[in-house]
XYZ file of C-alpha atoms in Angstrom:
738
model
C -249.444 190.585 134.586
C -250.620 189.138 137.908
C -250.198 185.393 138.097
C -251.304 182.659 140.454
C -248.756 179.941 141.080
C -249.929 176.430 140.263
C -250.103 174.293 143.405
C -247.513 171.481 143.051
C -248.536 167.898 143.790
C -245.125 166.343 144.339
C -243.532 164.578 147.277
C -242.771 167.789 149.140
C -246.500 167.924 149.999
C -247.201 164.215 150.106
C -244.724 163.274 152.829
C -245.289 165.592 155.815
C -243.972 162.928 158.208
C -240.434 163.344 156.861
C -238.118 165.516 158.949
C -236.970 168.619 156.992
C -233.727 168.831 158.967
C -232.844 165.255 158.084
C -233.844 166.004 154.502
C -231.304 168.836 154.389
C -228.639 166.621 155.978
C -229.269 163.989 153.289
C -229.210 166.588 150.506
C -225.900 167.964 151.730
C -224.541 164.438 152.074
C -225.041 163.807 148.350
C -223.317 167.085 147.430
C -220.495 166.214 149.839
C -220.081 162.851 148.122
C -219.668 164.669 144.796
C -217.233 167.119 146.396
C -215.127 164.257 147.749
C -215.100 162.674 144.286
C -213.774 165.977 142.950
C -211.011 166.042 145.565
C -209.943 162.536 144.547
C -209.724 163.696 140.931
C -207.600 166.683 141.889
C -205.194 164.611 143.984
C -204.715 161.707 141.607
C -204.507 163.369 138.197
C -201.270 164.866 136.954
C -202.814 166.879 134.124
C -202.911 170.681 134.571
C -206.294 170.769 132.798
C -207.662 168.925 135.847
C -205.371 169.891 138.716
C -205.065 173.592 137.856
C -207.912 174.462 135.477
C -210.451 172.079 137.101
C -212.180 171.280 133.801
C -214.115 168.336 135.239
C -217.266 167.408 137.148
C -218.580 164.785 139.543
C -222.263 163.881 139.832
C -224.220 161.378 141.959
C -227.436 159.632 140.875
C -229.989 157.405 142.560
C -230.723 153.894 141.314
C -233.218 155.047 138.647
C -230.898 157.718 137.238
C -232.104 160.911 138.932
C -229.515 163.567 139.808
C -229.173 163.939 143.571
C -225.773 165.596 144.078
C -223.092 167.371 142.081
C -219.784 169.186 142.391
C -220.344 172.405 140.475
C -217.307 172.747 138.251
C -218.892 172.564 134.776
C -222.607 173.364 134.586
C -222.846 171.834 131.103
C -222.057 168.435 132.627
C -225.356 168.554 134.495
C -226.892 167.600 131.152
C -224.169 165.316 129.799
C -224.008 163.268 133.022
C -227.784 162.842 133.070
C -227.923 161.703 129.446
C -224.999 159.283 129.947
C -226.382 157.592 133.067
C -229.877 157.267 131.646
C -228.467 155.795 128.410
C -226.410 153.217 130.348
C -229.524 152.267 132.343
C -231.500 151.878 129.130
C -228.853 149.719 127.452
C -227.591 147.627 130.368
C -230.486 147.088 132.759
C -231.303 144.574 134.036
C -229.259 141.756 132.499
C -225.962 143.333 131.441
C -224.802 144.997 134.623
C -222.436 143.764 137.332
C -220.939 145.405 140.423
C -217.720 147.214 139.524
C -218.530 147.667 135.819
C -216.741 150.647 134.240
C -218.441 152.378 131.323
C -216.596 155.032 129.331
C -218.597 157.738 127.587
C -217.580 160.526 125.232
C -219.896 160.124 122.224
C -222.172 163.166 121.939
C -224.684 161.295 119.786
C -225.341 158.348 122.116
C -224.242 159.194 125.661
C -224.564 162.959 125.574
C -220.998 164.237 125.928
C -220.609 167.970 125.365
C -217.903 167.027 122.852
C -215.551 164.103 122.348
C -212.789 165.705 124.400
C -214.944 165.323 127.525
C -214.433 161.737 128.663
C -216.871 160.443 131.255
C -216.884 157.367 133.475
C -220.193 155.889 134.661
C -220.162 153.229 137.389
C -223.035 151.512 139.184
C -223.095 151.379 142.991
C -224.214 148.102 144.523
C -224.925 147.185 148.139
C -225.218 143.437 148.680
C -225.957 142.869 144.975
C -228.686 145.553 145.040
C -228.260 148.580 142.773
C -228.458 151.699 144.968
C -227.113 154.436 142.685
C -224.635 155.619 140.095
C -221.518 157.779 140.061
C -220.386 159.888 137.113
C -217.093 161.682 136.621
C -216.042 163.629 133.572
C -212.951 165.562 132.519
C -211.557 167.203 129.444
C -208.557 165.028 128.522
C -205.705 166.620 126.641
C -205.979 164.170 123.750
C -208.527 161.597 122.564
C -206.950 160.709 119.247
C -208.339 161.717 115.888
C -207.202 164.277 113.370
C -206.585 167.117 115.800
C -205.270 167.842 119.272
C -207.301 167.648 122.460
C -210.479 166.407 120.810
C -211.190 169.687 119.002
C -210.978 169.543 115.208
C -211.577 172.928 113.524
C -211.368 171.570 109.976
C -213.006 168.137 110.290
C -215.751 167.411 107.754
C -217.477 164.690 109.782
C -217.488 163.213 113.278
C -215.358 160.250 112.138
C -212.411 162.597 111.574
C -212.674 164.183 114.991
C -211.763 161.730 117.748
C -212.330 158.250 119.162
C -215.958 157.911 120.307
C -216.996 155.727 123.245
C -220.775 155.117 123.281
C -220.933 153.902 126.876
C -218.486 151.057 126.250
C -217.491 148.693 129.046
C -213.821 149.455 129.672
C -213.350 147.300 132.748
C -214.915 145.000 135.324
C -214.655 144.729 139.093
C -213.401 148.300 139.204
C -210.286 147.577 137.114
C -209.517 148.694 133.543
C -209.307 145.927 130.964
C -205.742 145.315 129.695
C -206.833 144.929 126.073
C -208.752 148.188 126.266
C -205.615 149.905 127.577
C -203.641 148.428 124.672
C -206.184 149.848 122.230
C -205.840 153.311 123.743
C -202.039 153.215 123.784
C -201.852 153.110 119.978
C -204.669 155.603 119.306
C -203.832 158.703 121.347
C -200.808 160.984 121.281
C -200.043 160.895 125.021
C -201.323 157.503 126.259
C -199.754 157.660 129.724
C -201.553 160.903 130.517
C -204.835 159.628 129.054
C -204.829 156.340 130.959
C -203.775 157.991 134.220
C -206.624 160.493 133.957
C -209.135 157.731 133.223
C -207.892 155.893 136.323
C -208.387 159.114 138.292
C -211.979 159.286 137.057
C -212.499 155.672 138.149
C -210.911 156.298 141.545
C -213.288 159.213 142.087
C -216.271 157.001 141.221
C -215.020 154.396 143.710
C -214.761 157.066 146.410
C -218.331 158.152 145.736
C -219.550 154.565 145.909
C -217.942 154.048 149.331
C -219.717 157.124 150.713
C -223.012 156.158 149.089
C -222.931 152.727 150.715
C -222.224 154.340 154.078
C -225.266 156.576 153.599
C -227.431 153.542 152.841
C -226.062 151.799 155.904
C -227.046 154.776 158.030
C -230.568 155.387 156.704
C -231.606 152.265 154.808
C -232.578 152.105 151.143
C -236.288 152.832 151.609
C -235.802 155.791 153.962
C -233.113 157.277 151.744
C -235.369 156.949 148.699
C -238.138 158.801 150.540
C -235.789 161.663 151.345
C -234.548 161.755 147.759
C -238.154 162.091 146.580
C -238.762 164.765 149.190
C -235.721 166.860 148.224
C -236.427 166.592 144.516
C -239.947 167.755 145.249
C -238.695 170.703 147.313
C -236.416 171.919 144.522
C -239.149 171.495 141.955
C -241.610 173.399 144.105
C -239.154 176.251 144.722
C -238.267 176.535 141.048
C -241.900 176.463 139.933
C -242.694 179.233 142.396
C -239.793 181.229 140.949
C -240.976 180.711 137.359
C -244.482 181.780 138.356
C -243.069 185.215 139.243
C -242.277 185.807 135.571
C -244.960 187.260 133.278
C -246.701 184.770 131.002
C -245.674 185.147 127.387
C -242.855 184.542 124.919
C -239.395 186.103 124.947
C -237.788 185.982 121.520
C -234.154 186.460 120.555
C -231.673 185.408 117.885
C -228.000 185.182 116.973
C -225.593 183.707 114.430
C -222.846 181.081 114.802
C -219.514 181.939 113.177
C -217.380 179.623 111.035
C -214.408 180.538 108.856
C -212.537 177.230 108.724
C -213.142 176.745 105.002
C -211.567 180.043 103.983
C -214.675 182.239 103.951
C -216.377 183.887 106.911
C -219.903 182.488 107.167
C -222.646 183.070 109.727
C -225.333 180.487 110.543
C -228.615 181.671 112.029
C -230.096 180.448 115.320
C -233.110 181.668 117.281
C -234.741 181.069 120.655
C -238.297 181.396 121.936
C -238.680 181.038 125.698
C -242.318 180.567 126.720
C -243.414 181.195 130.294
C -246.619 179.266 130.946
C -247.638 179.444 134.598
C -244.876 177.583 136.434
C -243.375 175.848 133.387
C -240.688 176.999 130.934
C -240.576 175.858 127.312
C -237.583 176.480 125.067
C -237.869 176.279 121.286
C -234.747 176.606 119.160
C -234.311 176.831 115.417
C -231.064 176.729 113.502
C -229.570 176.752 110.043
C -228.914 173.477 108.244
C -226.221 171.381 109.926
C -222.724 172.081 108.705
C -219.823 169.797 107.827
C -217.829 171.618 110.501
C -217.385 171.259 114.242
C -219.901 173.922 115.318
C -223.036 171.716 115.457
C -224.648 171.501 118.912
C -224.888 168.233 120.834
C -227.977 167.470 122.973
C -226.041 168.276 126.148
C -224.668 171.497 124.631
C -228.287 172.562 124.092
C -229.660 171.380 127.441
C -226.593 172.035 129.609
C -224.691 174.957 128.137
C -227.660 176.448 126.306
C -230.406 176.212 128.924
C -229.389 174.959 132.340
C -226.325 177.195 132.626
C -228.143 180.561 132.337
C -231.104 179.167 134.292
C -228.905 178.271 137.256
C -227.039 181.585 137.093
C -230.013 183.906 136.644
C -233.149 182.164 137.876
C -232.362 179.150 140.101
C -229.196 180.562 141.670
C -230.312 179.856 145.260
C -232.269 176.616 144.720
C -230.540 173.290 145.515
C -229.879 171.579 142.202
C -231.276 168.119 141.570
C -233.686 166.334 139.238
C -236.499 168.647 140.354
C -235.091 171.526 138.281
C -235.235 169.437 135.101
C -238.908 168.652 135.768
C -239.811 172.315 135.209
C -238.511 172.737 131.658
C -239.330 171.453 128.179
C -236.940 171.588 125.215
C -237.785 171.594 121.496
C -234.902 171.617 119.001
C -237.091 171.064 115.952
C -236.550 168.594 113.155
C -233.183 166.797 112.896
C -230.586 168.069 110.485
C -229.876 171.560 111.844
C -227.007 172.996 113.860
C -229.230 172.828 116.978
C -230.313 169.220 116.284
C -227.669 167.551 114.092
C -227.517 164.008 112.790
C -224.500 161.748 112.301
C -222.020 162.396 110.700
C -222.102 166.124 111.551
C -218.902 167.058 113.419
C -219.435 168.364 116.960
C -216.053 168.719 118.700
C -216.692 172.395 119.509
C -220.432 172.048 120.065
C -220.390 173.465 123.579
C -218.479 176.678 122.845
C -219.862 177.339 119.376
C -223.610 176.796 118.883
C -224.041 175.791 122.534
C -222.511 179.078 123.646
C -224.772 181.067 121.312
C -227.834 179.295 122.683
C -226.704 180.097 126.220
C -226.275 183.759 125.337
C -229.757 183.836 123.813
C -231.379 182.129 126.809
C -229.567 184.536 129.130
C -230.945 187.443 127.113
C -234.454 185.945 127.165
C -234.246 185.630 130.953
C -233.094 189.256 131.215
C -235.954 190.438 129.003
C -238.542 188.464 130.965
C -237.085 189.057 134.423
C -236.905 192.822 133.861
C -240.695 192.808 133.340
C -241.429 190.860 136.528
C -243.302 192.536 139.352
C -240.680 191.089 141.712
C -237.672 193.299 142.433
C -235.414 190.276 142.940
C -235.998 189.033 139.385
C -235.690 192.501 137.889
C -232.290 192.606 139.541
C -231.139 189.497 137.627
C -231.033 191.280 134.248
C -227.531 191.356 132.757
C -225.498 191.953 129.664
C -224.584 188.773 127.851
C -221.714 186.720 129.249
C -219.355 186.402 126.301
C -218.562 182.680 126.723
C -216.036 183.058 123.917
C -212.286 183.008 124.261
C -209.223 182.331 122.136
C -208.560 178.600 122.354
C -205.336 176.959 121.230
C -203.838 173.476 121.523
C -200.275 172.634 120.460
C -198.407 169.359 119.808
C -194.717 168.787 119.232
C -191.390 167.457 120.446
C -189.407 169.090 123.226
C -185.626 169.517 123.027
C -185.194 166.396 125.176
C -187.105 164.305 122.602
C -190.313 163.886 124.628
C -193.684 164.341 122.961
C -195.779 167.099 124.494
C -199.225 168.631 124.202
C -199.767 172.204 125.367
C -203.401 173.066 126.069
C -203.390 176.417 127.891
C -206.862 177.473 128.972
C -205.694 181.022 129.710
C -207.226 182.976 126.825
C -210.046 180.474 126.540
C -211.116 181.052 130.154
C -209.864 184.604 130.741
C -212.998 186.215 129.304
C -215.441 188.802 130.617
C -218.802 188.373 132.294
C -221.873 190.406 131.499
C -222.560 193.626 133.389
C -224.944 193.192 136.329
C -227.597 195.424 137.869
C -225.375 195.597 140.956
C -222.204 196.684 139.178
C -219.717 196.054 136.407
C -219.319 192.580 134.984
C -216.707 190.294 136.493
C -213.318 190.528 134.837
C -211.887 187.205 133.599
C -215.247 185.636 134.463
C -214.790 182.563 132.286
C -217.317 180.583 130.312
C -220.635 180.786 132.089
C -221.031 177.035 131.795
C -217.599 176.458 133.399
C -217.670 178.953 136.252
C -215.284 176.981 138.484
C -212.786 176.357 135.673
C -209.719 178.586 135.932
C -206.302 178.868 134.326
C -202.907 178.070 135.861
C -200.477 180.578 137.278
C -197.667 181.522 134.925
C -195.159 179.667 137.101
C -197.161 176.421 136.929
C -197.397 176.701 133.151
C -193.689 177.200 132.737
C -192.881 174.370 135.142
C -195.022 171.847 133.275
C -195.146 172.995 129.646
C -192.395 173.994 127.195
C -193.390 177.632 126.801
C -192.633 181.014 128.322
C -195.267 183.674 129.063
C -194.255 187.179 127.969
C -197.212 189.195 129.198
C -200.657 188.726 130.676
C -203.020 191.692 131.182
C -206.531 192.967 130.514
C -207.559 193.296 126.883
C -208.085 197.030 126.410
C -211.705 198.118 125.790
C -212.959 194.522 125.872
C -215.750 195.176 128.409
C -218.988 196.331 126.760
C -219.839 199.994 127.381
C -222.801 200.698 129.650
C -224.038 202.330 132.834
C -222.398 199.201 134.206
C -219.464 198.030 132.083
C -219.042 194.459 130.908
C -216.237 192.359 132.382
C -212.775 192.450 130.832
C -211.076 189.767 128.770
C -207.379 188.819 128.730
C -204.477 189.865 126.510
C -201.616 187.336 126.669
C -198.546 186.320 124.688
C -196.158 183.368 124.961
C -193.383 181.625 123.081
C -191.920 178.124 122.924
C -189.205 177.343 125.454
C -186.848 174.383 125.154
C -188.646 173.395 121.977
C -188.251 174.636 118.424
C -191.361 173.620 116.489
C -194.938 172.774 117.451
C -198.149 172.536 115.447
C -201.455 173.870 116.728
C -205.209 174.053 116.326
C -206.961 177.332 117.096
C -210.637 177.867 117.822
C -212.454 181.108 118.598
C -216.238 181.296 118.594
C -216.687 185.088 118.417
C -214.464 187.346 116.330
C -217.261 189.155 114.445
C -220.338 188.951 116.698
C -219.452 189.764 120.316
C -221.584 189.424 123.445
C -224.471 191.879 123.368
C -225.414 194.381 126.010
C -228.840 194.856 127.574
C -231.132 197.834 128.198
C -228.981 200.234 126.183
C -225.642 198.590 126.962
C -223.243 197.953 124.086
C -221.489 194.765 122.948
C -218.145 193.774 124.394
C -214.983 193.428 122.368
C -214.360 190.246 120.377
C -211.417 187.824 120.398
C -208.410 187.502 118.126
C -205.312 185.323 117.810
C -202.112 186.125 115.957
C -198.478 185.106 115.734
C -195.596 187.557 115.521
C -193.394 185.586 113.120
C -189.580 185.517 113.303
C -189.504 188.088 116.069
C -186.487 189.340 117.955
C -187.840 188.046 121.276
C -184.867 185.764 121.990
C -182.368 188.571 121.454
C -184.399 190.837 123.748
C -184.551 188.267 126.527
C -180.883 187.302 126.246
C -179.929 190.952 126.614
C -182.054 191.234 129.756
C -184.733 193.450 128.224
C -188.331 192.752 129.325
C -190.865 192.045 126.596
C -194.171 193.299 127.967
C -196.023 194.425 124.839
C -196.002 193.774 121.082
C -194.568 197.197 120.287
C -191.275 196.032 121.811
C -190.914 193.309 119.173
C -189.953 193.214 115.534
C -191.367 190.620 113.152
C -194.357 190.071 110.858
C -197.836 190.029 112.419
C -199.805 187.013 111.171
C -203.476 187.441 112.191
C -205.043 183.984 112.144
C -208.492 182.715 111.195
C -210.825 181.928 114.071
C -210.897 178.226 113.186
C -207.710 176.700 111.822
C -205.530 173.593 112.174
C -201.885 172.767 111.513
C -200.606 176.192 112.522
C -196.807 176.146 112.906
C -195.248 177.770 115.971
C -191.470 177.947 115.760
C -188.670 179.090 117.999
C -188.682 182.891 117.965
C -192.390 183.139 117.112
C -194.701 184.817 119.642
C -198.298 183.665 119.971
C -200.496 186.643 120.915
C -204.177 186.311 121.773
C -206.835 188.681 123.054
C -210.088 187.411 124.536
C -213.540 188.920 124.481
C -215.440 190.849 127.123
C -218.995 190.803 128.464
C -221.877 192.966 127.282
C -222.681 196.233 129.026
C -225.869 197.057 130.941
C -227.695 200.360 130.641
C -226.892 203.513 128.692
C -223.121 204.294 128.733
C -224.008 208.010 128.602
C -225.434 207.480 132.105
C -222.189 206.105 133.538
C -220.809 208.527 136.149
C -217.802 210.375 134.684
C -215.712 209.497 137.748
C -216.109 205.801 136.878
C -215.070 206.457 133.274
C -212.080 208.344 134.687
C -211.193 205.381 136.919
C -211.369 202.923 133.995
C -209.172 205.250 131.951
C -206.533 205.423 134.683
C -206.731 201.640 135.258
C -206.028 201.052 131.533
C -209.317 199.230 131.058
C -210.454 201.702 128.414
C -208.559 203.992 126.052
C -209.107 207.688 125.472
C -210.838 206.874 122.188
C -213.298 204.528 123.926
C -213.994 207.077 126.666
C -214.835 209.688 124.035
C -216.673 207.541 121.470
C -218.621 205.118 123.671
C -219.072 207.099 126.902
C -219.313 210.636 125.500
C -216.524 211.758 127.833
C -214.503 214.942 127.604
C -210.916 213.879 128.251
C -208.214 216.342 129.243
C -204.593 216.044 130.263
C -203.020 217.371 133.431
C -199.277 216.941 134.073
C -199.149 214.113 131.576
C -202.110 212.236 133.115
C -205.442 211.871 131.332
C -208.601 212.745 133.226
C -212.347 213.025 132.546
C -213.978 216.424 133.021
C -217.230 215.778 134.918
C -219.319 218.858 134.017
C -218.067 219.044 130.436
C -218.869 215.360 129.929
C -222.523 215.747 130.959
C -222.831 218.796 128.683
C -221.308 216.947 125.733
C -223.604 213.960 126.245
C -226.700 216.186 126.263
C -225.597 217.927 123.061
C -224.963 214.638 121.260
C -228.302 213.146 122.256
C -230.239 216.362 121.515
C -228.953 216.077 117.957
C -230.518 212.602 117.762
C -233.709 213.351 119.729
C -234.864 216.925 118.924
C -237.724 216.831 121.489
C -235.420 215.851 124.346
C -236.802 217.303 127.609
C -234.568 216.003 130.409
C -230.857 216.083 131.067
C -229.096 212.721 130.964
C -227.658 213.337 134.414
C -231.201 213.617 135.811
C -232.308 210.495 133.928
C -229.363 208.357 134.963
C -230.449 205.938 137.671
C -230.082 202.314 138.600
C -233.709 201.469 137.763
C -232.776 202.015 134.135
C -231.248 198.534 133.993
C -234.453 197.298 132.363
C -234.492 199.896 129.570
C -238.264 199.646 129.331
C -240.998 198.914 131.826
C -244.767 198.429 131.849
C -247.216 200.997 133.184
C -250.887 200.094 132.847
C -251.301 199.067 129.195
C -248.225 200.870 127.840
C -244.537 200.227 127.315
C -242.647 203.034 129.042
C -239.080 204.288 129.381
C -237.720 203.023 132.694
C -235.828 206.297 133.216
C -238.517 208.954 132.727
C -241.678 206.836 132.242
C -242.397 208.335 128.817
C -244.876 206.183 126.880
C -243.335 204.202 124.026
C -246.314 202.223 122.710
C -249.211 199.948 123.571
C -248.588 196.522 125.108
C -250.350 194.769 122.246
C -247.380 195.437 119.964
C -243.596 195.408 120.214
C -242.417 198.789 121.538
C -239.460 198.664 119.163
C -241.865 199.019 116.220
C -242.887 202.419 117.604
C -239.344 203.780 118.148
C -237.288 204.596 115.058
C -233.724 203.292 115.544
C -230.372 204.768 114.625
C -228.370 202.321 112.499
C -224.555 202.245 112.610
C -221.910 199.843 111.339
C -220.472 198.060 114.367
C -217.051 197.735 112.740
C -216.764 201.487 112.154
C -217.930 202.259 115.691
C -215.437 199.827 117.232
C -212.607 201.055 115.006
C -213.124 204.573 116.355
C -213.322 203.210 119.911
C -210.206 201.008 119.477
C -212.204 197.915 120.382
C -211.328 194.479 118.982
C -213.610 193.218 116.193
C -213.055 191.602 112.823
C -215.098 193.690 110.381
C -217.104 191.754 107.831
C -216.628 192.768 104.227
C -219.745 190.889 103.090
C -222.956 191.208 105.083
C -221.536 193.715 107.588
C -222.811 193.834 111.162
C -224.859 196.827 112.340
C -226.168 198.063 115.647
C -229.680 199.472 115.983
C -229.898 201.931 118.872
C -233.283 203.058 120.172
C -233.629 206.181 122.311
C -236.404 207.506 124.519
C -238.265 210.348 122.786
C -238.269 212.488 125.948
C -235.068 211.869 127.938
C -232.967 210.569 125.005
C -231.661 207.652 127.077
C -230.518 204.655 125.046
C -233.036 201.868 125.734
C -231.713 199.051 123.560
C -228.822 198.197 121.261
C -229.646 195.333 118.900
C -227.296 193.655 116.426
C -228.355 192.886 112.878
C -226.746 191.477 109.756
C -226.977 193.302 106.437
C -229.616 191.614 104.282
C -230.988 189.476 107.112
C -234.021 191.213 108.582
C -235.192 189.521 111.780
C -237.712 190.333 114.494
C -235.690 192.151 117.169
C -235.355 190.605 120.632
C -238.421 191.306 122.706
C -241.369 189.977 124.696
C -244.963 189.169 123.750
C -247.385 188.966 126.675
C -249.758 186.039 127.274
C -248.927 184.363 123.991
C -249.228 180.894 125.512
């Protein structure tokens, strides 16, 4: 497993005369430019999606299109911005570019948008007629026309139904929007004033970045600044290559399925990932089912940004300054065109980033956990984690308020209020958000109710949503709201994981999935008028209408209550190792139920003066009895085996795979250890029903978990998910396959 890092030959070694302190000042200057662009966006936009949720990004490029600075709001935009700027350079240079040109980009197929709802502005920066760089700003706008609201079309059959597409079109000159272009927009989107104002905010932010960029050139000169750009890109590349070289050479393999039920049947579409570590280079190879006439197909930026760069930045390059040097260390292969990981026009893609893109990100995160846990470096072993769910309950509504004004409601609450994966250092972060949108949040209740015509009834943790483990996955959100000063809206709903939740790692279990429903014709108005609080669904009458994951034209009427629960992150490590006092704390904090404590954590729960508690000694005894029934040759108590170094599940000793808890040999390195350990197979739906954990159970091709236990200490080492009738090679690692 010992590796020698390849000596880099980039500018970091070729320019010793450059001052490293000045280099850091220049690097920070570019990030500060992007940060100032972000501030301009926040202060000029009136849309809550920008001002409150911060679903936008700002990125700075040099003259040849290399990333040199960014404001880290949406990691997926690191790819979409790069594709957009490079495409504009390709199409416009050198004869079709003037100072102050405004190019608008939201077409995933040509300028790399994550989806059509993400509208980007690209502007060149000139100094005395010389091109010195580019600015890029991007934001999710609440409507971009098309068949559905907010640029997300759950039931579109092709990309022409979805939204207006701008393939890097010139929308203005000399820094000013073209009047005819504005007239075109005014008759093609539902809320033109909001759309045009947000586009102007994006332009203003680009202008602000250009002013600061020119000042930087004035201070250092073009040639000197270019040298420092080269130097900093080289430093990041060198640091990242050295980090990659700490991973063992070989191939990490994993798989998943993408859900779609928008045509009336619940179908799953296979995807897989091979991550090859070859010295100081990473290669990613994805395969996917045939592209679908539905909005789940991945865009290039959903693959590169949400699928690869997001988990890479979070797990491997977390402390390395981000610039073009990081991109130089990876290769991406999405196979032949025509699949959900490499679609062709006219495949619809409006949910590319949080459907297939999210699944790819979860797989890459798992591959990094598998590989990092086998590193000889403690720091990388500590980056293993349960999967971040990156799946919430999205909804967008359109209608007329009581005062006659048109309104779009696009609450990010249940879409963003989702759990993070459990970490080696502790439980996963509650309400972590999409991993690719780590700085995106959701508004306070008071802001919502001030701006939008709805009233929030309750907002709390979704019970049992965090995946069970030695460290528990982060919790998702449970929220309900109703229309206020409006009597009828129509909505589109989109959830990417109702049947296949985020997986755990090293014996950790999956988190809970998402769900959306409407309590129809409830008595909520009568309750509120009488002064009674409505804090849970059991206080309401009415018919519960559980909705499909992907659906359009959903009516929401006065007196209806929209109720959504969001998913949680995967657990890490064996839940039978979790200290009983922590299970007791989760029980008292209403993060888990009694059923979950007993079924998933093997706890013995008693009651004292009306308060539930976990019996420490009885819990350890119960756990040992349950595992002894599964592993007859069990030699060690689970309490003795429970330790933090079990976050890897398995480790390598000499030429053997071994249990990381007791070091029992599991098999030779020349084969997958999972072949040597007979698994226990259980239906995930039945398990989660007993544990009162949210999941939609599949009637056809049910989902199973395969649990593998150490033959000596009976610790759970892995929990894999499989689909009935779809045998696949389980996630694992093959040494030195390159």
